[in-house]
Coordinates of N, CA and C in Angstrom, one line a residue:
M19 N 9.8 43.3 34.5 CA 10.9 43.2 33.6 C 10.5 43.9 32.3
I20 N 11.4 44.7 31.8 CA 11.2 45.4 30.5 C 11.9 44.6 29.4
I21 N 11.2 44.3 28.4 CA 11.7 43.6 27.2 C 12.0 44.6 26.1
P22 N 13.2 44.7 25.6 CA 13.5 45.6 24.5 C 12.6 45.3 23.3
S23 N 12.2 46.3 22.6 CA 11.3 46.1 21.5 C 11.8 45.1 20.4
H24 N 13.1 45.0 20.1 CA 13.6 44.1 19.1 C 13.4 42.6 19.7
S25 N 13.6 42.4 21.0 CA 13.4 41.1 21.6 C 11.9 40.7 21.6
A26 N 11.0 41.7 21.8 CA 9.6 41.4 21.8 C 9.2 41.0 20.4
A27 N 9.7 41.7 19.4 CA 9.4 41.3 18.0 C 9.8 39.9 17.7
R28 N 11.0 39.5 18.2 CA 11.4 38.1 17.9 C 10.6 37.1 18.7
F29 N 10.2 37.5 19.9 CA 9.4 36.6 20.8 C 8.0 36.5 20.1
G30 N 7.4 37.6 19.6 CA 6.1 37.5 18.9 C 6.2 36.6 17.7
R31 N 7.2 36.7 16.9 CA 7.4 35.8 15.7 C 7.4 34.4 16.1
G32 N 8.1 34.1 17.2 CA 8.2 32.7 17.7 C 6.8 32.2 18.1
L33 N 6.0 33.0 18.7 CA 4.7 32.6 19.0 C 3.8 32.3 17.7
I34 N 4.0 33.1 16.7 CA 3.3 32.9 15.5 C 3.7 31.6 14.8
V35 N 5.0 31.4 14.7 CA 5.5 30.1 14.1 C 5.0 28.9 14.9
C36 N 5.1 29.0 16.2 CA 4.7 27.9 17.1 C 3.2 27.7 16.9
G37 N 2.4 28.8 16.9 CA 1.0 28.7 16.7 C 0.6 28.1 15.4
A38 N 1.3 28.4 14.3 CA 1.1 27.8 13.0 C 1.4 26.3 13.0
A39 N 2.5 25.9 13.7 CA 2.8 24.5 13.8 C 1.7 23.8 14.6
L40 N 1.3 24.3 15.7 CA 0.2 23.7 16.4 C -1.1 23.6 15.6
A41 N -1.4 24.6 14.9 CA -2.6 24.5 14.0 C -2.5 23.4 13.0
G42 N -1.3 23.2 12.5 CA -1.1 22.1 11.5 C -1.3 20.8 12.2
L43 N -0.8 20.6 13.4 CA -1.0 19.4 14.2 C -2.4 19.1 14.6
A44 N -3.2 20.2 14.6 CA -4.6 20.0 15.0 C -5.4 19.1 14.0
A45 N -4.9 19.0 12.8 CA -5.5 18.2 11.8 C -5.0 16.8 11.8
C46 N -4.1 16.5 12.8 CA -3.6 15.1 13.0 C -3.9 14.6 14.3
E47 N -3.8 13.3 14.5 CA -3.9 12.7 15.8 C -2.6 12.0 16.0
G48 N -2.3 11.6 17.2 CA -1.0 11.0 17.5 C -1.2 9.5 17.7
N49 N -0.1 8.7 17.4 CA -0.2 7.3 17.7 C 0.4 7.1 19.1
A50 N 0.7 5.8 19.5 CA 1.2 5.5 20.8 C 2.6 6.1 21.0
N51 N 3.3 6.3 20.0 CA 4.7 6.8 20.1 C 4.7 8.3 20.0
G52 N 3.5 9.0 19.9 CA 3.5 10.4 19.8 C 3.7 10.9 18.4
V53 N 3.8 10.1 17.4 CA 4.0 10.5 16.0 C 2.6 10.9 15.4
P54 N 2.5 12.1 14.8 CA 1.3 12.5 14.2 C 0.8 11.5 13.2
T55 N -0.5 11.2 13.2 CA -1.1 10.4 12.1 C -2.3 11.2 11.5
P56 N -2.7 10.8 10.3 CA -3.8 11.5 9.7 C -5.0 11.5 10.5
A57 N -5.7 12.6 10.6 CA -7.0 12.7 11.4 C -8.0 11.8 10.8
Q58 N -8.7 11.1 11.6 CA -9.7 10.1 11.2 C -10.7 10.7 10.2
S59 N -11.0 11.9 10.4 CA -12.1 12.6 9.6 C -11.6 12.8 8.2
S60 N -10.3 12.7 7.9 CA -9.7 12.9 6.6 C -9.9 11.7 5.6
I61 N -10.4 10.6 6.1 CA -10.6 9.4 5.3 C -11.8 9.5 4.4
A62 N -11.6 9.4 3.1 CA -12.7 9.5 2.1 C -13.2 8.2 1.7
D63 N -12.4 7.1 1.7 CA -12.8 5.8 1.3 C -12.0 4.8 2.0
L64 N -12.6 3.7 2.4 CA -12.0 2.6 3.1 C -12.4 1.3 2.3
S65 N -11.4 0.4 2.2 CA -11.7 -0.9 1.5 C -10.9 -2.0 2.2
L66 N -11.4 -3.2 2.0 CA -10.8 -4.5 2.5 C -10.4 -5.4 1.4
S67 N -9.3 -6.1 1.6 CA -8.8 -7.0 0.7 C -8.4 -8.3 1.4
P68 N -8.8 -9.5 1.0 CA -9.7 -9.7 -0.1 C -11.2 -9.4 0.2
D69 N -12.1 -9.5 -0.8 CA -13.5 -9.2 -0.5 C -14.2 -10.2 0.4
S70 N -13.7 -11.5 0.3 CA -14.2 -12.6 1.0 C -13.2 -13.6 1.4
I71 N -13.4 -14.2 2.5 CA -12.5 -15.2 3.1 C -13.3 -16.5 3.4
F72 N -12.7 -17.6 3.1 CA -13.2 -18.9 3.6 C -12.3 -19.4 4.7
L73 N -12.9 -19.7 5.9 CA -12.1 -20.1 7.0 C -12.2 -21.6 7.2
V74 N -11.0 -22.1 7.6 CA -10.9 -23.5 8.0 C -10.4 -23.5 9.4
A75 N -10.9 -24.4 10.2 CA -10.6 -24.5 11.7 C -9.0 -24.5 11.8
G76 N -8.6 -23.6 12.8 CA -7.1 -23.6 13.1 C -6.3 -22.8 12.1
Q77 N -6.9 -22.2 11.1 CA -6.2 -21.4 10.1 C -6.7 -20.0 10.0
P78 N -6.3 -19.1 10.9 CA -6.8 -17.7 10.8 C -6.4 -17.0 9.5
R79 N -7.2 -16.1 9.1 CA -6.9 -15.3 7.9 C -7.0 -13.8 8.3
Q80 N -6.4 -12.9 7.5 CA -6.4 -11.5 7.8 C -6.9 -10.7 6.6
F81 N -7.8 -9.7 7.0 CA -8.2 -8.7 6.0 C -7.2 -7.6 6.0
E82 N -6.8 -7.1 4.9 CA -5.9 -6.0 4.8 C -6.9 -4.8 4.5
I83 N -6.6 -3.7 5.2 CA -7.4 -2.5 5.1 C -6.6 -1.4 4.5
S84 N -7.3 -0.7 3.6 CA -6.6 0.5 3.0 C -7.6 1.7 3.0
A85 N -7.0 2.9 3.1 CA -7.8 4.1 3.2 C -7.3 5.1 2.2
V86 N -8.2 5.9 1.6 CA -7.8 7.0 0.7 C -8.3 8.3 1.3
G87 N -7.5 9.3 1.3 CA -7.9 10.6 1.8 C -8.7 11.4 0.9
A88 N -9.2 12.5 1.4 CA -10.1 13.4 0.5 C -9.3 13.9 -0.7
N89 N -8.0 13.9 -0.6 CA -7.2 14.4 -1.7 C -6.9 13.2 -2.8
G90 N -7.4 12.1 -2.5 CA -7.3 10.9 -3.4 C -6.0 10.1 -3.2
L91 N -5.2 10.5 -2.2 CA -4.0 9.8 -1.9 C -4.1 8.7 -0.8
P92 N -3.4 7.6 -0.9 CA -3.5 6.6 0.1 C -3.1 7.2 1.5
L93 N -3.7 6.7 2.5 CA -3.4 7.1 3.9 C -2.8 5.9 4.6
S94 N -1.9 6.2 5.6 CA -1.4 5.2 6.5 C -1.5 5.6 7.9
N95 N -1.2 4.8 8.8 CA -1.2 5.1 10.3 C -2.5 5.6 10.8
F96 N -3.6 5.0 10.3 CA -4.9 5.3 10.8 C -5.4 4.1 11.6
K97 N -6.3 4.3 12.5 CA -6.8 3.2 13.4 C -8.2 2.8 13.0
A98 N -8.4 1.6 12.8 CA -9.8 1.0 12.4 C -10.3 0.2 13.6
T99 N -11.6 0.2 13.7 CA -12.2 -0.7 14.6 C -12.9 -1.8 13.8
W100 N -12.9 -3.0 14.3 CA -13.4 -4.2 13.6 C -14.5 -4.9 14.4
S101 N -15.5 -5.5 13.6 CA -16.5 -6.2 14.3 C -17.0 -7.3 13.4
S102 N -17.6 -8.3 14.0 CA -18.2 -9.5 13.3 C -19.7 -9.4 13.4
S103 N -20.4 -9.7 12.4 CA -21.9 -9.7 12.5 C -22.4 -11.0 13.1
N104 N -21.5 -12.0 13.2 CA -21.9 -13.3 13.8 C -20.7 -14.0 14.4
R105 N -20.5 -13.7 15.7 CA -19.4 -14.2 16.4 C -19.4 -15.7 16.7
S106 N -20.5 -16.3 16.4 CA -20.6 -17.8 16.5 C -20.0 -18.4 15.2
V107 N -19.7 -17.6 14.2 CA -19.1 -18.1 13.0 C -17.6 -17.6 12.9
A108 N -17.4 -16.3 13.2 CA -16.1 -15.8 13.0 C -15.9 -14.6 14.0
T109 N -14.7 -14.6 14.6 CA -14.3 -13.4 15.4 C -13.2 -12.7 14.7
V110 N -13.0 -11.4 15.0 CA -12.0 -10.6 14.4 C -11.3 -9.8 15.5
D111 N -10.0 -9.7 15.4 CA -9.2 -8.9 16.4 C -8.9 -7.5 15.9
A112 N -8.2 -6.7 16.7 CA -7.9 -5.3 16.4 C -7.0 -5.2 15.1
A113 N -6.4 -6.2 14.7 CA -5.5 -6.2 13.5 C -6.2 -6.7 12.3
G114 N -7.5 -7.1 12.4 CA -8.2 -7.6 11.2 C -8.0 -9.1 11.0
V115 N -7.4 -9.8 12.0 CA -7.2 -11.2 11.9 C -8.5 -11.9 12.3
V116 N -9.0 -12.8 11.4 CA -10.3 -13.5 11.5 C -10.1 -14.9 11.9
R117 N -10.8 -15.4 12.9 CA -10.7 -16.8 13.3 C -12.1 -17.5 13.2
R118 N -12.1 -18.7 12.8 CA -13.3 -19.5 12.7 C -13.8 -19.9 14.1
A119 N -15.1 -19.7 14.4 CA -15.7 -20.1 15.6 C -16.7 -21.2 15.4
G120 N -17.2 -21.3 14.2 CA -18.2 -22.4 13.8 C -18.6 -22.2 12.4
P121 N -19.5 -23.1 11.9 CA -19.9 -23.0 10.5 C -20.9 -21.9 10.3
G122 N -20.9 -21.4 9.1 CA -21.9 -20.4 8.7 C -21.3 -19.2 7.9
R123 N -21.9 -18.1 8.0 CA -21.5 -16.9 7.3 C -21.5 -15.7 8.2
A124 N -20.6 -14.8 8.0 CA -20.5 -13.6 8.8 C -20.0 -12.4 7.9
I125 N -20.3 -11.2 8.3 CA -19.8 -10.0 7.7 C -18.8 -9.4 8.7
I126 N -17.6 -9.1 8.2 CA -16.6 -8.4 9.0 C -16.7 -7.0 8.6
T127 N -16.8 -6.1 9.5 CA -16.9 -4.7 9.2 C -15.7 -3.9 9.9
A128 N -15.0 -3.1 9.1 CA -14.0 -2.2 9.6 C -14.5 -0.8 9.5
T129 N -14.3 0.0 10.5 CA -14.7 1.4 10.5 C -13.6 2.3 10.9
A130 N -13.4 3.4 10.2 CA -12.4 4.4 10.5 C -12.8 5.7 9.8
G131 N -12.7 6.8 10.6 CA -13.0 8.1 10.0 C -14.4 8.3 9.5
G132 N -15.4 7.6 10.1 CA -16.8 7.7 9.6 C -17.0 6.8 8.4
Q133 N -16.0 6.1 7.9 CA -16.2 5.3 6.7 C -16.2 3.8 7.1
T134 N -16.9 2.9 6.4 CA -16.9 1.5 6.7 C -16.6 0.7 5.4
A135 N -16.0 -0.5 5.7 CA -15.8 -1.4 4.6 C -16.2 -2.8 5.2
E136 N -16.7 -3.7 4.3 CA -17.1 -5.0 4.7 C -16.5 -6.1 3.9
G137 N -16.3 -7.2 4.6 CA -15.8 -8.4 3.9 C -16.6 -9.6 4.4
I138 N -16.8 -10.5 3.5 CA -17.7 -11.7 3.8 C -16.8 -12.9 4.2
V139 N -17.3 -13.6 5.3 CA -16.6 -14.7 5.8 C -17.5 -15.9 5.7
G140 N -17.0 -17.0 5.2 CA -17.7 -18.3 5.2 C -16.9 -19.3 5.9
A141 N -17.6 -20.2 6.5 CA -16.9 -21.3 7.3 C -17.7 -22.6 7.3
Q142 N -17.1 -23.7 7.1 CA -17.9 -25.0 7.2 C -17.5 -25.7 8.5

């Protein structure tokens, strides 16, 4: 099939535009709905609020996580992983909800984009 030169030129421009759009998406990751989210590596700072939590049996508490990008602007739609330094004191789920497991002290750590943030948990 022979493509007229003016059609080939339009076709070539389409590839350039599409290629540029794909290159822009390469700096993003997608969520479960396919919506682009900030690339994890673009996180410059991560923090938890509050700094510490005191747990009472049967009353879970939640750490709120916030991230700032390399440009200094707040980020949203990023995924963090959570862990507890002492699961016999406190457990933490994927949303940052902390539950008392027993008395003592634990450090809850959130990690995203190579950055970490910690919160202290106490329980009696």
